[in-house]
Amino acid sequence: MASLKKRLIICGFGNVGRAFARLVAERCRLVEERYGLKLELTAVVDIGGAAVSNHDALPVDELLFHVGSGGSVETIERYGHPGLSFKELLSQVKADVLVETTPTNLSDGEPGRSHMLAALENKMDIVSANKGPLVLYYKEILNLAKAQACKIYMSAATAAALPTLDVGLICLAGADVLSIEGILNGTTNYILTRMHLEKCTYETALKDAQQMGIAETDPTLDVEGFDTRNKLVLIVNRVLNKNIGLSDVEVTGISGVTIDDIEKTIANGKVLKLIGAAWFEKGELKLRVAPSELDPDHPLAAVNYSEKAISYLTDSMGRVTVSGGKSSPLGAAAALLKDLINLARFGGL
Ligand code: HSE
């Protein structure tokens, strides 16, 4: 079968960007055989510049070794370009898809927002693990994508390996979603589970989550409930076709939760989980993120450690819950790869 080739540029080379580059290198042959899709990594852009291949693909093993040994993408021999920005790069090379993995920035969405706008101006599709630009400038980015006939996929920004959008948009097509409840953040679920099952302290559990590479670069985003809120906003906007912003969601995180609180919950026969929820009251959409005491038979009560889950209540398909999809750099990378494959197979959602 003739292959469709997609040239990729990764922006951001932290845990997720590196895991994605490794995954593409490992699986490109399988992806080509199975889906007729040839993925080629053209460039990686990070804070100090870029590594660029003008022919073929970048040598991913060499790049990962170089960066893993303390180097930066822009200092790798033959490919490195110190100071080269994504925008400048686009005037030199042609690529098909931006893989956006720079850290989530909730002040102005940068540098991800500029990357996305520049990519769309150059008619590139986008797969994003970065939530900042999408929660802050959802309509602006989506409208430009539509005007440019480009696609944006954001599974990796909406709980990654847990298929929240795929279920909401594909599997529940034609049904009315009446409410959404989710455990959307692996770090906080990991902390609460360790506190509940192992009586571990909050501080130790957070440190372990950071070591596992699942906490955000700024872990306040996790523990104060902001990451859950960001994902909820993206899911609600995509699945319910809304245009809500961050200030529409009431948020309480878990930084104030003590072992005493956990013990009280256990004494009540309940389980404490950080839940992101959207529901309708008299036709009005309500949104909240808060630690919530769940009955043990609640569909989200047994979701433990870095696993996540989403439960949709619908009018015609009843309750549909999907769980699993542990938070991990590999899970986020796999969600980016899934989106790339589905973008090539099905076009836009
Ligand atoms: N920090 C997030 C989590 C992963 O713990 O689930 C990226 O969204």
mmCIF file of C-alpha atoms and ligand atoms in Angstrom:
data_model
loop_
_atom_site.group_PDB
_atom_site.id
_atom_site.type_symbol
_atom_site.label_atom_id
_atom_site.label_comp_id
_atom_site.label_asym_id
_atom_site.label_seq_id
_atom_site.Cartn_x
_atom_site.Cartn_y
_atom_site.Cartn_z
ATOM 1 C CA MET A 1 0.000 0.000 0.000
ATOM 2 C CA ALA A 2 1.277 3.512 -0.778
ATOM 3 C CA SER A 3 2.126 5.346 2.420
ATOM 4 C CA LEU A 4 0.983 8.788 3.438
ATOM 5 C CA LYS A 5 3.951 10.703 4.813
ATOM 6 C CA LYS A 6 3.649 13.145 7.713
ATOM 7 C CA ARG A 7 6.622 15.274 8.670
ATOM 8 C CA LEU A 8 6.537 16.195 12.347
ATOM 9 C CA ILE A 9 7.988 19.005 14.410
ATOM 10 C CA ILE A 10 8.027 18.553 18.174
ATOM 11 C CA CYS A 11 7.983 21.732 20.255
ATOM 12 C CA GLY A 12 9.143 21.087 23.820
ATOM 13 C CA PHE A 13 11.574 18.311 24.691
ATOM 14 C CA GLY A 14 10.758 17.473 28.310
ATOM 15 C CA ASN A 15 9.422 14.135 29.573
ATOM 16 C CA VAL A 16 6.530 13.963 27.113
ATOM 17 C CA GLY A 17 8.383 15.263 24.040
ATOM 18 C CA ARG A 18 11.181 12.777 24.589
ATOM 19 C CA ALA A 19 8.810 9.870 25.243
ATOM 20 C CA PHE A 20 6.994 10.749 22.014
ATOM 21 C CA ALA A 21 10.202 10.896 19.966
ATOM 22 C CA ARG A 22 11.239 7.506 21.378
ATOM 23 C CA LEU A 23 7.821 5.987 20.680
ATOM 24 C CA VAL A 24 7.776 7.219 17.083
ATOM 25 C CA ALA A 25 11.273 5.856 16.501
ATOM 26 C CA GLU A 26 10.279 2.479 17.964
ATOM 27 C CA ARG A 27 6.932 2.192 16.215
ATOM 28 C CA CYS A 28 7.294 3.990 12.888
ATOM 29 C CA ARG A 29 7.642 0.740 10.971
ATOM 30 C CA LEU A 30 4.603 -0.790 12.665
ATOM 31 C CA VAL A 31 2.546 2.384 12.079
ATOM 32 C CA GLU A 32 3.488 2.320 8.396
ATOM 33 C CA GLU A 33 2.651 -1.365 7.991
ATOM 34 C CA ARG A 34 -0.587 -1.176 9.918
ATOM 35 C CA TYR A 35 -1.955 2.221 8.897
ATOM 36 C CA GLY A 36 -0.043 3.183 5.774
ATOM 37 C CA LEU A 37 1.265 6.214 7.621
ATOM 38 C CA LYS A 38 4.938 7.141 7.427
ATOM 39 C CA LEU A 39 5.946 9.366 10.351
ATOM 40 C CA GLU A 40 9.135 11.340 10.020
ATOM 41 C CA LEU A 41 10.588 13.540 12.758
ATOM 42 C CA THR A 42 11.879 16.628 10.943
ATOM 43 C CA ALA A 43 12.780 18.885 13.871
ATOM 44 C CA VAL A 44 12.651 19.359 17.621
ATOM 45 C CA VAL A 45 12.436 22.861 19.055
ATOM 46 C CA ASP A 46 13.211 23.608 22.686
ATOM 47 C CA ILE A 47 14.014 26.681 24.784
ATOM 48 C CA GLY A 48 17.527 27.267 23.403
ATOM 49 C CA GLY A 49 17.003 26.475 19.725
ATOM 50 C CA ALA A 50 16.309 23.528 17.448
ATOM 51 C CA ALA A 51 17.630 20.283 16.030
ATOM 52 C CA VAL A 52 16.660 20.057 12.375
ATOM 53 C CA SER A 53 17.068 17.515 9.621
ATOM 54 C CA ASN A 54 16.822 18.912 6.122
ATOM 55 C CA HIS A 55 16.590 15.418 4.643
ATOM 56 C CA ASP A 56 15.128 12.204 6.098
ATOM 57 C CA ALA A 57 14.383 11.955 9.801
ATOM 58 C CA LEU A 58 16.364 13.178 12.793
ATOM 59 C CA PRO A 59 18.420 10.391 14.411
ATOM 60 C CA VAL A 60 16.248 10.006 17.498
ATOM 61 C CA ASP A 61 18.556 7.656 19.439
ATOM 62 C CA GLU A 62 21.453 10.045 18.984
ATOM 63 C CA LEU A 63 19.323 13.024 19.968
ATOM 64 C CA LEU A 64 17.958 11.292 23.084
ATOM 65 C CA PHE A 65 21.451 10.204 24.083
ATOM 66 C CA HIS A 66 22.774 13.735 23.573
ATOM 67 C CA VAL A 67 19.984 15.316 25.624
ATOM 68 C CA GLY A 68 20.094 12.544 28.240
ATOM 69 C CA SER A 69 23.812 13.258 28.740
ATOM 70 C CA GLY A 70 23.122 16.887 29.617
ATOM 71 C CA GLY A 71 23.175 18.379 26.092
ATOM 72 C CA SER A 72 20.426 20.454 24.501
ATOM 73 C CA VAL A 73 18.703 19.933 21.182
ATOM 74 C CA GLU A 74 20.431 22.963 19.660
ATOM 75 C CA THR A 75 23.926 21.715 20.500
ATOM 76 C CA ILE A 76 23.755 18.331 18.783
ATOM 77 C CA GLU A 77 26.377 18.005 16.077
ATOM 78 C CA ARG A 78 25.292 18.396 12.441
ATOM 79 C CA TYR A 79 21.645 19.132 13.343
ATOM 80 C CA GLY A 80 21.773 21.752 16.101
ATOM 81 C CA HIS A 81 20.771 25.392 15.496
ATOM 82 C CA PRO A 82 21.243 27.527 18.617
ATOM 83 C CA GLY A 83 18.628 30.261 18.980
ATOM 84 C CA LEU A 84 16.409 29.028 16.128
ATOM 85 C CA SER A 85 12.749 29.524 17.034
ATOM 86 C CA PHE A 86 9.779 27.529 15.745
ATOM 87 C CA LYS A 87 8.596 30.495 13.682
ATOM 88 C CA GLU A 88 12.014 30.954 12.064
ATOM 89 C CA LEU A 89 12.245 27.229 11.474
ATOM 90 C CA LEU A 90 8.977 27.287 9.521
ATOM 91 C CA SER A 91 10.497 29.663 6.996
ATOM 92 C CA GLN A 92 13.216 27.066 6.347
ATOM 93 C CA VAL A 93 11.495 23.667 6.392
ATOM 94 C CA LYS A 94 8.099 22.293 5.485
ATOM 95 C CA ALA A 95 6.277 20.003 7.889
ATOM 96 C CA ASP A 96 2.754 18.649 8.236
ATOM 97 C CA VAL A 97 2.084 18.405 11.963
ATOM 98 C CA LEU A 98 3.083 20.349 15.079
ATOM 99 C CA VAL A 99 3.434 18.089 18.110
ATOM 100 C CA GLU A 100 3.091 20.639 20.918
ATOM 101 C CA THR A 101 4.542 19.469 24.240
ATOM 102 C CA THR A 102 5.808 22.656 25.880
ATOM 103 C CA PRO A 103 4.672 23.075 29.513
ATOM 104 C CA THR A 104 1.180 24.354 30.248
ATOM 105 C CA ASN A 105 1.285 28.079 30.971
ATOM 106 C CA LEU A 106 -1.948 29.547 32.275
ATOM 107 C CA SER A 107 -0.846 33.199 32.258
ATOM 108 C CA ASP A 108 -0.683 33.743 28.518
ATOM 109 C CA GLY A 109 -0.458 30.245 27.031
ATOM 110 C CA GLU A 110 3.044 30.920 25.728
ATOM 111 C CA PRO A 111 5.093 29.675 24.033
ATOM 112 C CA GLY A 112 2.487 27.115 22.958
ATOM 113 C CA ARG A 113 -0.017 29.690 21.689
ATOM 114 C CA SER A 114 2.502 31.270 19.289
ATOM 115 C CA HIS A 115 3.582 27.814 18.136
ATOM 116 C CA MET A 116 -0.011 26.834 17.399
ATOM 117 C CA LEU A 117 -0.856 30.052 15.559
ATOM 118 C CA ALA A 118 2.338 29.849 13.485
ATOM 119 C CA ALA A 119 1.652 26.198 12.660
ATOM 120 C CA LEU A 120 -1.894 26.983 11.537
ATOM 121 C CA GLU A 121 -0.717 29.951 9.450
ATOM 122 C CA ASN A 122 1.547 27.424 7.712
ATOM 123 C CA LYS A 123 -1.355 24.995 7.223
ATOM 124 C CA MET A 124 -0.014 22.441 9.669
ATOM 125 C CA ASP A 125 -2.288 20.206 11.721
ATOM 126 C CA ILE A 126 -1.699 20.061 15.476
ATOM 127 C CA VAL A 127 -1.623 17.334 18.102
ATOM 128 C CA SER A 128 -1.172 18.837 21.544
ATOM 129 C CA ALA A 129 -0.291 17.690 25.024
ATOM 130 C CA ASN A 130 -0.182 21.338 26.099
ATOM 131 C CA LYS A 131 -3.406 22.617 27.627
ATOM 132 C CA GLY A 132 -2.548 26.288 28.222
ATOM 133 C CA PRO A 133 -3.255 27.763 24.767
ATOM 134 C CA LEU A 134 -6.301 25.562 24.302
ATOM 135 C CA VAL A 135 -8.011 26.514 27.549
ATOM 136 C CA LEU A 136 -7.133 30.215 27.266
ATOM 137 C CA TYR A 137 -7.629 30.781 23.526
ATOM 138 C CA TYR A 138 -9.875 27.894 22.496
ATOM 139 C CA LYS A 139 -12.080 29.809 20.047
ATOM 140 C CA GLU A 140 -9.253 31.855 18.530
ATOM 141 C CA ILE A 141 -7.220 28.730 17.809
ATOM 142 C CA LEU A 142 -10.194 26.669 16.656
ATOM 143 C CA ASN A 143 -11.444 29.428 14.343
ATOM 144 C CA LEU A 144 -8.028 29.821 12.756
ATOM 145 C CA ALA A 145 -7.803 26.046 12.335
ATOM 146 C CA LYS A 146 -11.183 26.043 10.581
ATOM 147 C CA ALA A 147 -10.215 28.976 8.357
ATOM 148 C CA GLN A 148 -7.005 27.183 7.375
ATOM 149 C CA ALA A 149 -8.738 23.783 6.985
ATOM 150 C CA CYS A 150 -6.405 22.336 9.631
ATOM 151 C CA LYS A 151 -7.148 19.844 12.386
ATOM 152 C CA ILE A 152 -6.404 19.996 16.087
ATOM 153 C CA TYR A 153 -6.382 16.886 18.221
ATOM 154 C CA MET A 154 -5.958 17.170 21.967
ATOM 155 C CA SER A 155 -6.248 13.719 23.544
ATOM 156 C CA ALA A 156 -2.889 14.152 25.236
ATOM 157 C CA ALA A 157 -4.182 17.348 26.891
ATOM 158 C CA THR A 158 -7.414 15.749 28.071
ATOM 159 C CA ALA A 159 -6.185 12.889 30.288
ATOM 160 C CA ALA A 160 -3.923 11.328 27.637
ATOM 161 C CA ALA A 161 -4.133 7.530 27.652
ATOM 162 C CA LEU A 162 -7.640 7.722 29.126
ATOM 163 C CA PRO A 163 -9.892 8.208 26.067
ATOM 164 C CA THR A 164 -12.106 11.065 27.267
ATOM 165 C CA LEU A 165 -12.743 12.881 23.978
ATOM 166 C CA ASP A 166 -12.849 9.781 21.797
ATOM 167 C CA VAL A 167 -15.607 8.347 23.988
ATOM 168 C CA GLY A 168 -17.492 11.636 24.251
ATOM 169 C CA LEU A 169 -17.268 12.534 20.568
ATOM 170 C CA ILE A 170 -17.355 9.166 18.801
ATOM 171 C CA CYS A 171 -18.900 6.585 21.111
ATOM 172 C CA LEU A 172 -21.651 8.854 22.446
ATOM 173 C CA ALA A 173 -22.505 10.487 19.122
ATOM 174 C CA GLY A 174 -26.227 11.208 18.954
ATOM 175 C CA ALA A 175 -26.771 10.949 22.693
ATOM 176 C CA ASP A 176 -27.287 13.941 24.990
ATOM 177 C CA VAL A 177 -24.671 14.111 27.718
ATOM 178 C CA LEU A 178 -26.453 15.035 30.954
ATOM 179 C CA SER A 179 -23.414 15.067 33.208
ATOM 180 C CA ILE A 180 -19.697 14.350 33.262
ATOM 181 C CA GLU A 181 -17.691 13.252 36.293
ATOM 182 C CA GLY A 182 -14.003 12.512 36.081
ATOM 183 C CA ILE A 183 -10.858 11.644 37.936
ATOM 184 C CA LEU A 184 -8.757 13.502 35.414
ATOM 185 C CA ASN A 185 -5.463 13.978 37.226
ATOM 186 C CA GLY A 186 -3.153 11.068 37.984
ATOM 187 C CA THR A 187 -0.944 12.929 40.457
ATOM 188 C CA THR A 188 -3.739 13.841 42.860
ATOM 189 C CA ASN A 189 -5.369 10.432 42.548
ATOM 190 C CA TYR A 190 -1.988 8.863 43.270
ATOM 191 C CA ILE A 191 -1.535 11.055 46.367
ATOM 192 C CA LEU A 192 -5.056 10.426 47.708
ATOM 193 C CA THR A 193 -4.772 6.676 47.063
ATOM 194 C CA ARG A 194 -1.400 6.445 48.839
ATOM 195 C CA MET A 195 -2.837 8.405 51.787
ATOM 196 C CA HIS A 196 -5.950 6.197 51.909
ATOM 197 C CA LEU A 197 -4.461 2.739 51.354
ATOM 198 C CA GLU A 198 -0.950 3.145 52.763
ATOM 199 C CA LYS A 199 -1.355 6.013 55.254
ATOM 200 C CA CYS A 200 1.478 7.680 53.405
ATOM 201 C CA THR A 201 1.966 11.419 53.999
ATOM 202 C CA TYR A 202 0.882 13.948 51.414
ATOM 203 C CA GLU A 203 4.461 15.217 51.002
ATOM 204 C CA THR A 204 5.995 11.766 50.355
ATOM 205 C CA ALA A 205 3.295 10.813 47.886
ATOM 206 C CA LEU A 206 3.728 14.103 45.985
ATOM 207 C CA LYS A 207 7.484 13.645 45.850
ATOM 208 C CA ASP A 208 7.026 10.107 44.470
ATOM 209 C CA ALA A 209 4.577 11.381 41.844
ATOM 210 C CA GLN A 210 7.144 13.968 40.774
ATOM 211 C CA GLN A 211 9.813 11.277 40.537
ATOM 212 C CA MET A 212 7.513 9.195 38.343
ATOM 213 C CA GLY A 213 7.382 12.170 35.941
ATOM 214 C CA ILE A 214 3.595 12.481 36.108
ATOM 215 C CA ALA A 215 3.301 15.754 38.043
ATOM 216 C CA GLU A 216 3.218 18.961 36.032
ATOM 217 C CA THR A 217 6.440 20.979 35.776
ATOM 218 C CA ASP A 218 4.720 23.212 38.352
ATOM 219 C CA PRO A 219 2.969 20.665 40.658
ATOM 220 C CA THR A 220 0.691 23.382 42.045
ATOM 221 C CA LEU A 221 -1.292 22.834 38.857
ATOM 222 C CA ASP A 222 -1.991 19.276 39.996
ATOM 223 C CA VAL A 223 -2.570 19.636 43.725
ATOM 224 C CA GLU A 224 -4.644 22.818 43.576
ATOM 225 C CA GLY A 225 -7.018 21.164 41.100
ATOM 226 C CA PHE A 226 -6.052 23.389 38.168
ATOM 227 C CA ASP A 227 -4.967 20.527 35.896
ATOM 228 C CA THR A 228 -8.292 18.773 36.527
ATOM 229 C CA ARG A 229 -10.096 22.054 35.791
ATOM 230 C CA ASN A 230 -8.120 22.571 32.571
ATOM 231 C CA LYS A 231 -9.024 19.116 31.313
ATOM 232 C CA LEU A 232 -12.648 19.559 32.337
ATOM 233 C CA VAL A 233 -12.833 22.852 30.422
ATOM 234 C CA LEU A 234 -11.393 21.237 27.281
ATOM 235 C CA ILE A 235 -13.663 18.190 27.525
ATOM 236 C CA VAL A 236 -16.785 20.297 28.109
ATOM 237 C CA ASN A 237 -15.931 22.664 25.262
ATOM 238 C CA ARG A 238 -15.299 19.809 22.814
ATOM 239 C CA VAL A 239 -17.949 17.291 23.844
ATOM 240 C CA LEU A 240 -20.737 19.708 24.808
ATOM 241 C CA ASN A 241 -19.698 22.278 22.199
ATOM 242 C CA LYS A 242 -19.426 25.134 24.715
ATOM 243 C CA ASN A 243 -17.035 28.013 25.102
ATOM 244 C CA ILE A 244 -16.402 28.036 28.848
ATOM 245 C CA GLY A 245 -13.312 29.561 30.422
ATOM 246 C CA LEU A 246 -11.272 28.866 33.512
ATOM 247 C CA SER A 247 -13.239 31.283 35.687
ATOM 248 C CA ASP A 248 -16.465 29.361 35.031
ATOM 249 C CA VAL A 249 -15.227 26.474 37.188
ATOM 250 C CA GLU A 250 -15.266 26.518 40.982
ATOM 251 C CA VAL A 251 -12.033 24.818 42.112
ATOM 252 C CA THR A 252 -10.805 23.308 45.372
ATOM 253 C CA GLY A 253 -7.625 21.237 45.307
ATOM 254 C CA ILE A 254 -6.198 18.642 47.664
ATOM 255 C CA SER A 255 -3.312 20.572 49.240
ATOM 256 C CA GLY A 256 -5.375 21.018 52.410
ATOM 257 C CA VAL A 257 -6.271 17.308 52.749
ATOM 258 C CA THR A 258 -4.736 15.707 55.864
ATOM 259 C CA ILE A 259 -4.430 12.115 57.043
ATOM 260 C CA ASP A 260 -7.165 13.025 59.582
ATOM 261 C CA ASP A 261 -9.517 13.946 56.733
ATOM 262 C CA ILE A 262 -8.754 10.628 55.028
ATOM 263 C CA GLU A 263 -9.392 8.738 58.260
ATOM 264 C CA LYS A 264 -12.732 10.477 58.737
ATOM 265 C CA THR A 265 -13.685 9.529 55.180
ATOM 266 C CA ILE A 266 -12.742 5.915 55.844
ATOM 267 C CA ALA A 267 -14.749 5.936 59.098
ATOM 268 C CA ASN A 268 -17.771 7.134 57.070
ATOM 269 C CA GLY A 269 -17.304 4.164 54.731
ATOM 270 C CA LYS A 270 -16.415 6.476 51.834
ATOM 271 C CA VAL A 271 -13.494 7.190 49.526
ATOM 272 C CA LEU A 272 -12.058 10.674 48.911
ATOM 273 C CA LYS A 273 -11.391 11.515 45.249
ATOM 274 C CA LEU A 274 -10.670 14.745 43.391
ATOM 275 C CA ILE A 275 -13.608 14.968 41.007
ATOM 276 C CA GLY A 276 -14.069 17.295 38.066
ATOM 277 C CA ALA A 277 -17.779 17.532 37.324
ATOM 278 C CA ALA A 278 -20.116 19.195 34.833
ATOM 279 C CA TRP A 279 -23.902 18.906 35.081
ATOM 280 C CA PHE A 280 -27.057 20.797 34.246
ATOM 281 C CA GLU A 281 -29.394 22.433 36.753
ATOM 282 C CA LYS A 282 -32.606 23.814 35.246
ATOM 283 C CA GLY A 283 -30.829 23.882 31.891
ATOM 284 C CA GLU A 284 -27.844 25.790 33.252
ATOM 285 C CA LEU A 285 -24.370 24.239 33.016
ATOM 286 C CA LYS A 286 -22.611 23.907 36.388
ATOM 287 C CA LEU A 287 -18.916 23.101 36.787
ATOM 288 C CA ARG A 288 -16.855 22.166 39.813
ATOM 289 C CA VAL A 289 -13.568 20.586 40.821
ATOM 290 C CA ALA A 290 -13.391 19.461 44.455
ATOM 291 C CA PRO A 291 -12.337 16.606 46.739
ATOM 292 C CA SER A 292 -15.500 14.537 47.021
ATOM 293 C CA GLU A 293 -16.513 11.673 49.310
ATOM 294 C CA LEU A 294 -17.748 8.833 47.110
ATOM 295 C CA ASP A 295 -19.765 5.782 48.097
ATOM 296 C CA PRO A 296 -17.754 2.611 47.527
ATOM 297 C CA ASP A 297 -20.089 1.539 44.700
ATOM 298 C CA HIS A 298 -19.675 4.823 42.797
ATOM 299 C CA PRO A 299 -18.139 4.059 39.358
ATOM 300 C CA LEU A 300 -15.092 6.209 40.185
ATOM 301 C CA ALA A 301 -14.494 4.974 43.746
ATOM 302 C CA ALA A 302 -12.205 2.066 42.860
ATOM 303 C CA VAL A 303 -9.993 4.025 40.462
ATOM 304 C CA ASN A 304 -6.646 4.048 42.245
ATOM 305 C CA TYR A 305 -3.104 5.420 42.077
ATOM 306 C CA SER A 306 -2.268 7.187 38.815
ATOM 307 C CA GLU A 307 -5.241 5.663 36.989
ATOM 308 C CA LYS A 308 -7.972 8.030 35.872
ATOM 309 C CA ALA A 309 -11.579 7.680 34.735
ATOM 310 C CA ILE A 310 -14.462 9.522 33.172
ATOM 311 C CA SER A 311 -18.138 8.795 33.604
ATOM 312 C CA TYR A 312 -20.685 10.246 31.182
ATOM 313 C CA LEU A 313 -24.388 10.139 32.043
ATOM 314 C CA THR A 314 -26.441 10.262 28.857
ATOM 315 C CA ASP A 315 -30.123 10.329 27.945
ATOM 316 C CA SER A 316 -30.131 7.381 25.549
ATOM 317 C CA MET A 317 -27.055 5.285 26.370
ATOM 318 C CA GLY A 318 -27.295 5.399 30.150
ATOM 319 C CA ARG A 319 -24.066 5.770 32.110
ATOM 320 C CA VAL A 320 -20.850 5.107 30.237
ATOM 321 C CA THR A 321 -17.672 4.973 32.297
ATOM 322 C CA VAL A 322 -14.171 4.356 31.058
ATOM 323 C CA SER A 323 -11.251 3.975 33.416
ATOM 324 C CA GLY A 324 -7.526 3.277 33.288
ATOM 325 C CA GLY A 325 -5.096 5.249 31.182
ATOM 326 C CA LYS A 326 -2.540 5.851 33.909
ATOM 327 C CA SER A 327 -0.774 9.193 33.792
ATOM 328 C CA SER A 328 2.763 8.713 32.538
ATOM 329 C CA PRO A 329 5.011 10.314 29.927
ATOM 330 C CA LEU A 330 4.598 7.157 27.814
ATOM 331 C CA GLY A 331 0.796 7.375 28.125
ATOM 332 C CA ALA A 332 0.864 11.003 26.982
ATOM 333 C CA ALA A 333 3.194 10.093 24.110
ATOM 334 C CA ALA A 334 0.905 7.224 23.117
ATOM 335 C CA ALA A 335 -2.078 9.597 23.113
ATOM 336 C CA LEU A 336 -0.189 11.916 20.729
ATOM 337 C CA LEU A 337 0.602 8.962 18.482
ATOM 338 C CA LYS A 338 -3.038 7.809 18.569
ATOM 339 C CA ASP A 339 -4.189 11.274 17.542
ATOM 340 C CA LEU A 340 -1.689 11.382 14.683
ATOM 341 C CA ILE A 341 -2.892 8.045 13.367
ATOM 342 C CA ASN A 342 -6.559 8.993 13.702
ATOM 343 C CA LEU A 343 -5.958 12.396 12.149
ATOM 344 C CA ALA A 344 -4.474 10.658 9.117
ATOM 345 C CA ARG A 345 -7.218 7.997 9.029
ATOM 346 C CA PHE A 346 -10.344 9.998 9.782
ATOM 347 C CA GLY A 347 -9.479 13.697 9.380
ATOM 348 C CA GLY A 348 -11.099 15.995 11.925
ATOM 349 C CA LEU A 349 -13.427 15.206 14.774
HETATM 350 N N1 HSE B 1 0.067 16.012 35.722
HETATM 351 C C1 HSE B 1 -0.924 15.289 35.018
HETATM 352 C C2 HSE B 1 -1.461 14.171 35.867
HETATM 353 C C3 HSE B 1 -0.391 14.686 33.747
HETATM 354 O O1 HSE B 1 -0.980 13.987 36.975
HETATM 355 O O2 HSE B 1 -2.389 13.505 35.437
HETATM 356 C C4 HSE B 1 -0.535 15.613 32.605
HETATM 357 O O3 HSE B 1 -1.846 16.051 32.441
#
